[in-house]
PDB file of C-alpha atoms in Angstrom:
ATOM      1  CA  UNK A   1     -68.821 -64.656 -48.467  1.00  0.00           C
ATOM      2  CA  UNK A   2     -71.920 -62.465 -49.207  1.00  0.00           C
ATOM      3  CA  UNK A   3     -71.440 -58.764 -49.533  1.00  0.00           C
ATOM      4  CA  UNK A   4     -73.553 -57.883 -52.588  1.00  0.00           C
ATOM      5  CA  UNK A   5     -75.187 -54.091 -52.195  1.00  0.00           C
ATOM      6  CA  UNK A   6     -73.470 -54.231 -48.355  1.00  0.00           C
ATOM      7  CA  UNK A   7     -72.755 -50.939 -46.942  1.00  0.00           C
ATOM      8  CA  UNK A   8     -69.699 -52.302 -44.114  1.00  0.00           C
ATOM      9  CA  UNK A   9     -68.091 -55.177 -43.432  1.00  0.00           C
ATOM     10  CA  UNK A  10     -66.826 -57.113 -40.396  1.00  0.00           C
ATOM     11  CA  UNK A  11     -63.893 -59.686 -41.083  1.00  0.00           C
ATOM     12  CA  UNK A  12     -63.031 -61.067 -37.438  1.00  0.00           C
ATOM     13  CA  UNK A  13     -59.788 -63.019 -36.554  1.00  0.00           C
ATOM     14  CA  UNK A  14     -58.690 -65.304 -33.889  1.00  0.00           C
ATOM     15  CA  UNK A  15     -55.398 -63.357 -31.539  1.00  0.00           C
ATOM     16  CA  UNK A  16     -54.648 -66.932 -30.927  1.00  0.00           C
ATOM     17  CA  UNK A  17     -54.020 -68.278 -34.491  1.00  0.00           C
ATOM     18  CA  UNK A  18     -51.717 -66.424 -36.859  1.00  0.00           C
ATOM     19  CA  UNK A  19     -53.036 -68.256 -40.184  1.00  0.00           C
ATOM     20  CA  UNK A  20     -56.874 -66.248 -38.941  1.00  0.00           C
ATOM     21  CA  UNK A  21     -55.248 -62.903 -39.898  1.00  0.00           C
ATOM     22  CA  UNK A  22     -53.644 -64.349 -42.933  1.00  0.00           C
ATOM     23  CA  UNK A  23     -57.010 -65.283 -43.976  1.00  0.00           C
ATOM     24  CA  UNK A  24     -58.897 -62.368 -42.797  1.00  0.00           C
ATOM     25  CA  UNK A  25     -56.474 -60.356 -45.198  1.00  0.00           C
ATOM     26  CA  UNK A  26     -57.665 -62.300 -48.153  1.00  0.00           C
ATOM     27  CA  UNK A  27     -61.361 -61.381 -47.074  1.00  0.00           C
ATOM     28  CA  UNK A  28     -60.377 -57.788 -47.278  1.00  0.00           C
ATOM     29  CA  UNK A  29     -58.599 -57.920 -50.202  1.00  0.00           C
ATOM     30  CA  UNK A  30     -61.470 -59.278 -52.098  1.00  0.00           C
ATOM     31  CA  UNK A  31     -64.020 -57.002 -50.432  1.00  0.00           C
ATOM     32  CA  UNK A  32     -61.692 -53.882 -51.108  1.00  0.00           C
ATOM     33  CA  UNK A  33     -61.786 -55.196 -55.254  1.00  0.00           C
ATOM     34  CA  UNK A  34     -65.392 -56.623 -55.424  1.00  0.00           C
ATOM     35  CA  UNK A  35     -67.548 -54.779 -53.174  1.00  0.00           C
ATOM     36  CA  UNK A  36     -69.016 -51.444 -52.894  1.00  0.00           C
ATOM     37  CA  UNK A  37     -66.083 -48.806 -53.411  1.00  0.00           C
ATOM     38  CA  UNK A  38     -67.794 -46.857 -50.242  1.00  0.00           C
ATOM     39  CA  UNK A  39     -67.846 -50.055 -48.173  1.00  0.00           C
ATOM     40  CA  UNK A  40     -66.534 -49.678 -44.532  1.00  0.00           C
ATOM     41  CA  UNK A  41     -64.237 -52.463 -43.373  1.00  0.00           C
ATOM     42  CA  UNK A  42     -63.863 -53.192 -39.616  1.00  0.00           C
ATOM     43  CA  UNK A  43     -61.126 -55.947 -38.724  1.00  0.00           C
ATOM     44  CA  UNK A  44     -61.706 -57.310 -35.519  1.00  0.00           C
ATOM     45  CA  UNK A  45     -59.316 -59.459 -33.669  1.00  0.00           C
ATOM     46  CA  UNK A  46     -61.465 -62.331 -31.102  1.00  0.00           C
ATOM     47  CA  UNK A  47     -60.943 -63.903 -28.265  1.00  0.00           C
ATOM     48  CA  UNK A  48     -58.955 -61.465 -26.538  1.00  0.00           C
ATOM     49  CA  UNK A  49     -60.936 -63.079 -23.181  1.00  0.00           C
ATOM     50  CA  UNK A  50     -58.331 -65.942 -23.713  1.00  0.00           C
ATOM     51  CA  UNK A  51     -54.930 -63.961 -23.784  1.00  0.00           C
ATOM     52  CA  UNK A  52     -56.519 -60.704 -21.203  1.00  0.00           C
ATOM     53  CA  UNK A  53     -54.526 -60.822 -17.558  1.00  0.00           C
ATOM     54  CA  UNK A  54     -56.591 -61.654 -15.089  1.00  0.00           C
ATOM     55  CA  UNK A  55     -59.632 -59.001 -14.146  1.00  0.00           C
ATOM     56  CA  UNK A  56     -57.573 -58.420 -10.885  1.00  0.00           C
ATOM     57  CA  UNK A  57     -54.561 -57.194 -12.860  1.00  0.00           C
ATOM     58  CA  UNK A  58     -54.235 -53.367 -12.526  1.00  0.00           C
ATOM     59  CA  UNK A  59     -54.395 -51.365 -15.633  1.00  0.00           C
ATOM     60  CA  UNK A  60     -56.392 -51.817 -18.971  1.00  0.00           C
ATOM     61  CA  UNK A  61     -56.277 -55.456 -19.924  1.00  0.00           C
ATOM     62  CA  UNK A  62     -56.169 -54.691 -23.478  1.00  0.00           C
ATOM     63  CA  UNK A  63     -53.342 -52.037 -23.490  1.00  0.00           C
ATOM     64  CA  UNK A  64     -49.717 -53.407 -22.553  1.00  0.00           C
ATOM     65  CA  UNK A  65     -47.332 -50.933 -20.730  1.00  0.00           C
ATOM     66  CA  UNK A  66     -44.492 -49.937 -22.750  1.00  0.00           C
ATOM     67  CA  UNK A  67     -42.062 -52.207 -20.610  1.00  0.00           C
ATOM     68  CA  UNK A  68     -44.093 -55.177 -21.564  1.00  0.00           C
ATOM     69  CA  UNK A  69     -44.213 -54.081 -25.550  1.00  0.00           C
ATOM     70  CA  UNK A  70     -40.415 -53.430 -25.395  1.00  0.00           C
ATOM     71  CA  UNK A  71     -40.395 -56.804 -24.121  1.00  0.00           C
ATOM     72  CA  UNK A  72     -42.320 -58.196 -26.240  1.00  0.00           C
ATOM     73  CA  UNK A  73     -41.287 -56.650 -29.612  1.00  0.00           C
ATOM     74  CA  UNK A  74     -37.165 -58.222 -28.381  1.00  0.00           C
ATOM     75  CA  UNK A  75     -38.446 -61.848 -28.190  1.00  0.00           C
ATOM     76  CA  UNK A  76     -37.093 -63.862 -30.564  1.00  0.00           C
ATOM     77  CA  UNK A  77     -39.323 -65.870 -32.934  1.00  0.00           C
ATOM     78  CA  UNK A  78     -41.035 -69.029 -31.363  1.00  0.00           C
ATOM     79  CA  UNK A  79     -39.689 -67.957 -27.745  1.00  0.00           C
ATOM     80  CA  UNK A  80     -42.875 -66.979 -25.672  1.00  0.00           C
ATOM     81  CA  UNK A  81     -42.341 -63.168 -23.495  1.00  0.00           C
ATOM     82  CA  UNK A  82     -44.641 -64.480 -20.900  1.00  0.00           C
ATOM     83  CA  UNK A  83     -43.964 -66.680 -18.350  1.00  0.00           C
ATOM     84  CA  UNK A  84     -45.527 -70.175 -18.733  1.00  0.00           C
ATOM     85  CA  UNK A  85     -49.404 -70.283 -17.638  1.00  0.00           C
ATOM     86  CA  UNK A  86     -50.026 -66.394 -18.235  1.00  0.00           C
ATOM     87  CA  UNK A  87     -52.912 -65.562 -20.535  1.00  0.00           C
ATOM     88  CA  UNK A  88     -50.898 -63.849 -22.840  1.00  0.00           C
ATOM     89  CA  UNK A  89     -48.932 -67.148 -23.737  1.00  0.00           C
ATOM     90  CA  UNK A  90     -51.377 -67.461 -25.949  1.00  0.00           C
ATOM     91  CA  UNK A  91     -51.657 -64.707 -28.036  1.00  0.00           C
ATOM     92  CA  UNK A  92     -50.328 -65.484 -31.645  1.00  0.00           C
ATOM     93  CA  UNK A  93     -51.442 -62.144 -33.356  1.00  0.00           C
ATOM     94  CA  UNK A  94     -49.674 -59.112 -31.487  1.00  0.00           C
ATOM     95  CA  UNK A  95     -52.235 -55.868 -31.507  1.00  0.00           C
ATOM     96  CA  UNK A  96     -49.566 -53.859 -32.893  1.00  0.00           C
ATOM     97  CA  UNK A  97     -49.362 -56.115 -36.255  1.00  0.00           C
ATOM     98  CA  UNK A  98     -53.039 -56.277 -36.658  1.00  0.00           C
ATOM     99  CA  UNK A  99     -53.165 -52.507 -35.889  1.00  0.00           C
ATOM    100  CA  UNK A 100     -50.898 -51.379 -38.392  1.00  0.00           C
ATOM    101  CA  UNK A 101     -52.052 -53.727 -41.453  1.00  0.00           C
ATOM    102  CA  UNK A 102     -55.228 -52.684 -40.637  1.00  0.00           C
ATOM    103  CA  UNK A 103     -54.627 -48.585 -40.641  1.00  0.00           C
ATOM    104  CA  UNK A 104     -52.564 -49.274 -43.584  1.00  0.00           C
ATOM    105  CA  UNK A 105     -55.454 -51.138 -45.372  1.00  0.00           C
ATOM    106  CA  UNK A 106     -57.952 -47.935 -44.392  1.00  0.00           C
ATOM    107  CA  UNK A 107     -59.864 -50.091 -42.289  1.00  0.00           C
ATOM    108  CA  UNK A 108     -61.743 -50.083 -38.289  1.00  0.00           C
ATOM    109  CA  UNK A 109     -59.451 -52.198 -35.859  1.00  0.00           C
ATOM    110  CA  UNK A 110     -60.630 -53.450 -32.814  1.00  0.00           C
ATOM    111  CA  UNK A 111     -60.005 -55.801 -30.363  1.00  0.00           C
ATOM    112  CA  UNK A 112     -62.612 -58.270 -28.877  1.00  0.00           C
ATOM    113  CA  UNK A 113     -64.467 -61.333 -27.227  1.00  0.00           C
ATOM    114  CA  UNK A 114     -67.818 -62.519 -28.407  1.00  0.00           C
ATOM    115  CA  UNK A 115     -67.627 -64.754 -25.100  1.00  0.00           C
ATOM    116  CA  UNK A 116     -67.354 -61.574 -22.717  1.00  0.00           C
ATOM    117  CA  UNK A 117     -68.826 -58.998 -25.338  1.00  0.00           C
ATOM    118  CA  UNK A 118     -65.735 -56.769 -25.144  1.00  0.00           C
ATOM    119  CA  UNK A 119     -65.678 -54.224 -27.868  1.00  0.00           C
ATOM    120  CA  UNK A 120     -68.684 -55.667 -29.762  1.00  0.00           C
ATOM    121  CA  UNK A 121     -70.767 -52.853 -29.175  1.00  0.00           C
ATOM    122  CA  UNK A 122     -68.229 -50.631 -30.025  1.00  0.00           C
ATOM    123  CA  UNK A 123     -67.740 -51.597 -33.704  1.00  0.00           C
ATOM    124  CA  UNK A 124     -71.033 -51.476 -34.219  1.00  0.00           C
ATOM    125  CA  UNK A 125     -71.181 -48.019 -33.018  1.00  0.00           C
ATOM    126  CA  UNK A 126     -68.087 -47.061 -34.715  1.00  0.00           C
ATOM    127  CA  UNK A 127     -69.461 -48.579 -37.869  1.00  0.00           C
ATOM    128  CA  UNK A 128     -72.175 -46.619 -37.645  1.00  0.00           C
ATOM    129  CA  UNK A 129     -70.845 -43.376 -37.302  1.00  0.00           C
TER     130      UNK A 129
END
């Protein structure tokens, strides 16, 4: 990884693949001890095109209803909250945990799909700001 004299950082993760977060947690560790101390640190979790309900569902595709978090959060380890052939089967990485290393790590979160371009612009922009 390059990040000499960089000003912000992007370290992107797959939702479908728990080990990706692992990893990207090691990127930020070493960019939080080796790069510039002002350095702004967006994590961004990909392919949410591959776990999103369908564009017909109702309501925002990347913000589960309480009923389905309460659902999800009771699931016991390795048993899957959705039924069989739903998108969200294949989510590994719930928002929630990715959310709340990442506010505890003082860093950007954000969801997204380089295949769509959901929430790509938005980093940027955040980034930016």
């Amino acid at each position: 990884m390059y990040y000499r004299n960089a000003q912000a950082a992007v370290v992107v993760y797959d939702v479908t693949k728990s080990t990706s977060l692992e990893k990207a947690k090691s990127w930020v560790k070493e960019l939080q001890r080796q790069a510039n101390p002002n350095i702004v640190i967006a994590l961004a979790g990909n392919k949410v095109d591959l776990v999103q309900p369908s564009a017909s569902s109702s309501g925002s595709p990347s913000s589960p209803d309480s009923e389905d978090e309460a659902d999800d959060a009771t699931a016991t380890p390795g048993e899957n909250p959705s039924s069989p052939g739903e998108p969200e089967s294949l989510r590994q990485v719930p928002r929630e945990e990715a959310q709340a290393y990442a506010q505890e790590a003082g860093l950007l979160f954000f969801e997204t799909s380089a295949k769509t371009g959901e929430g790509i612009v938005e980093i940027f922009t955040e980034i930016g700001e």
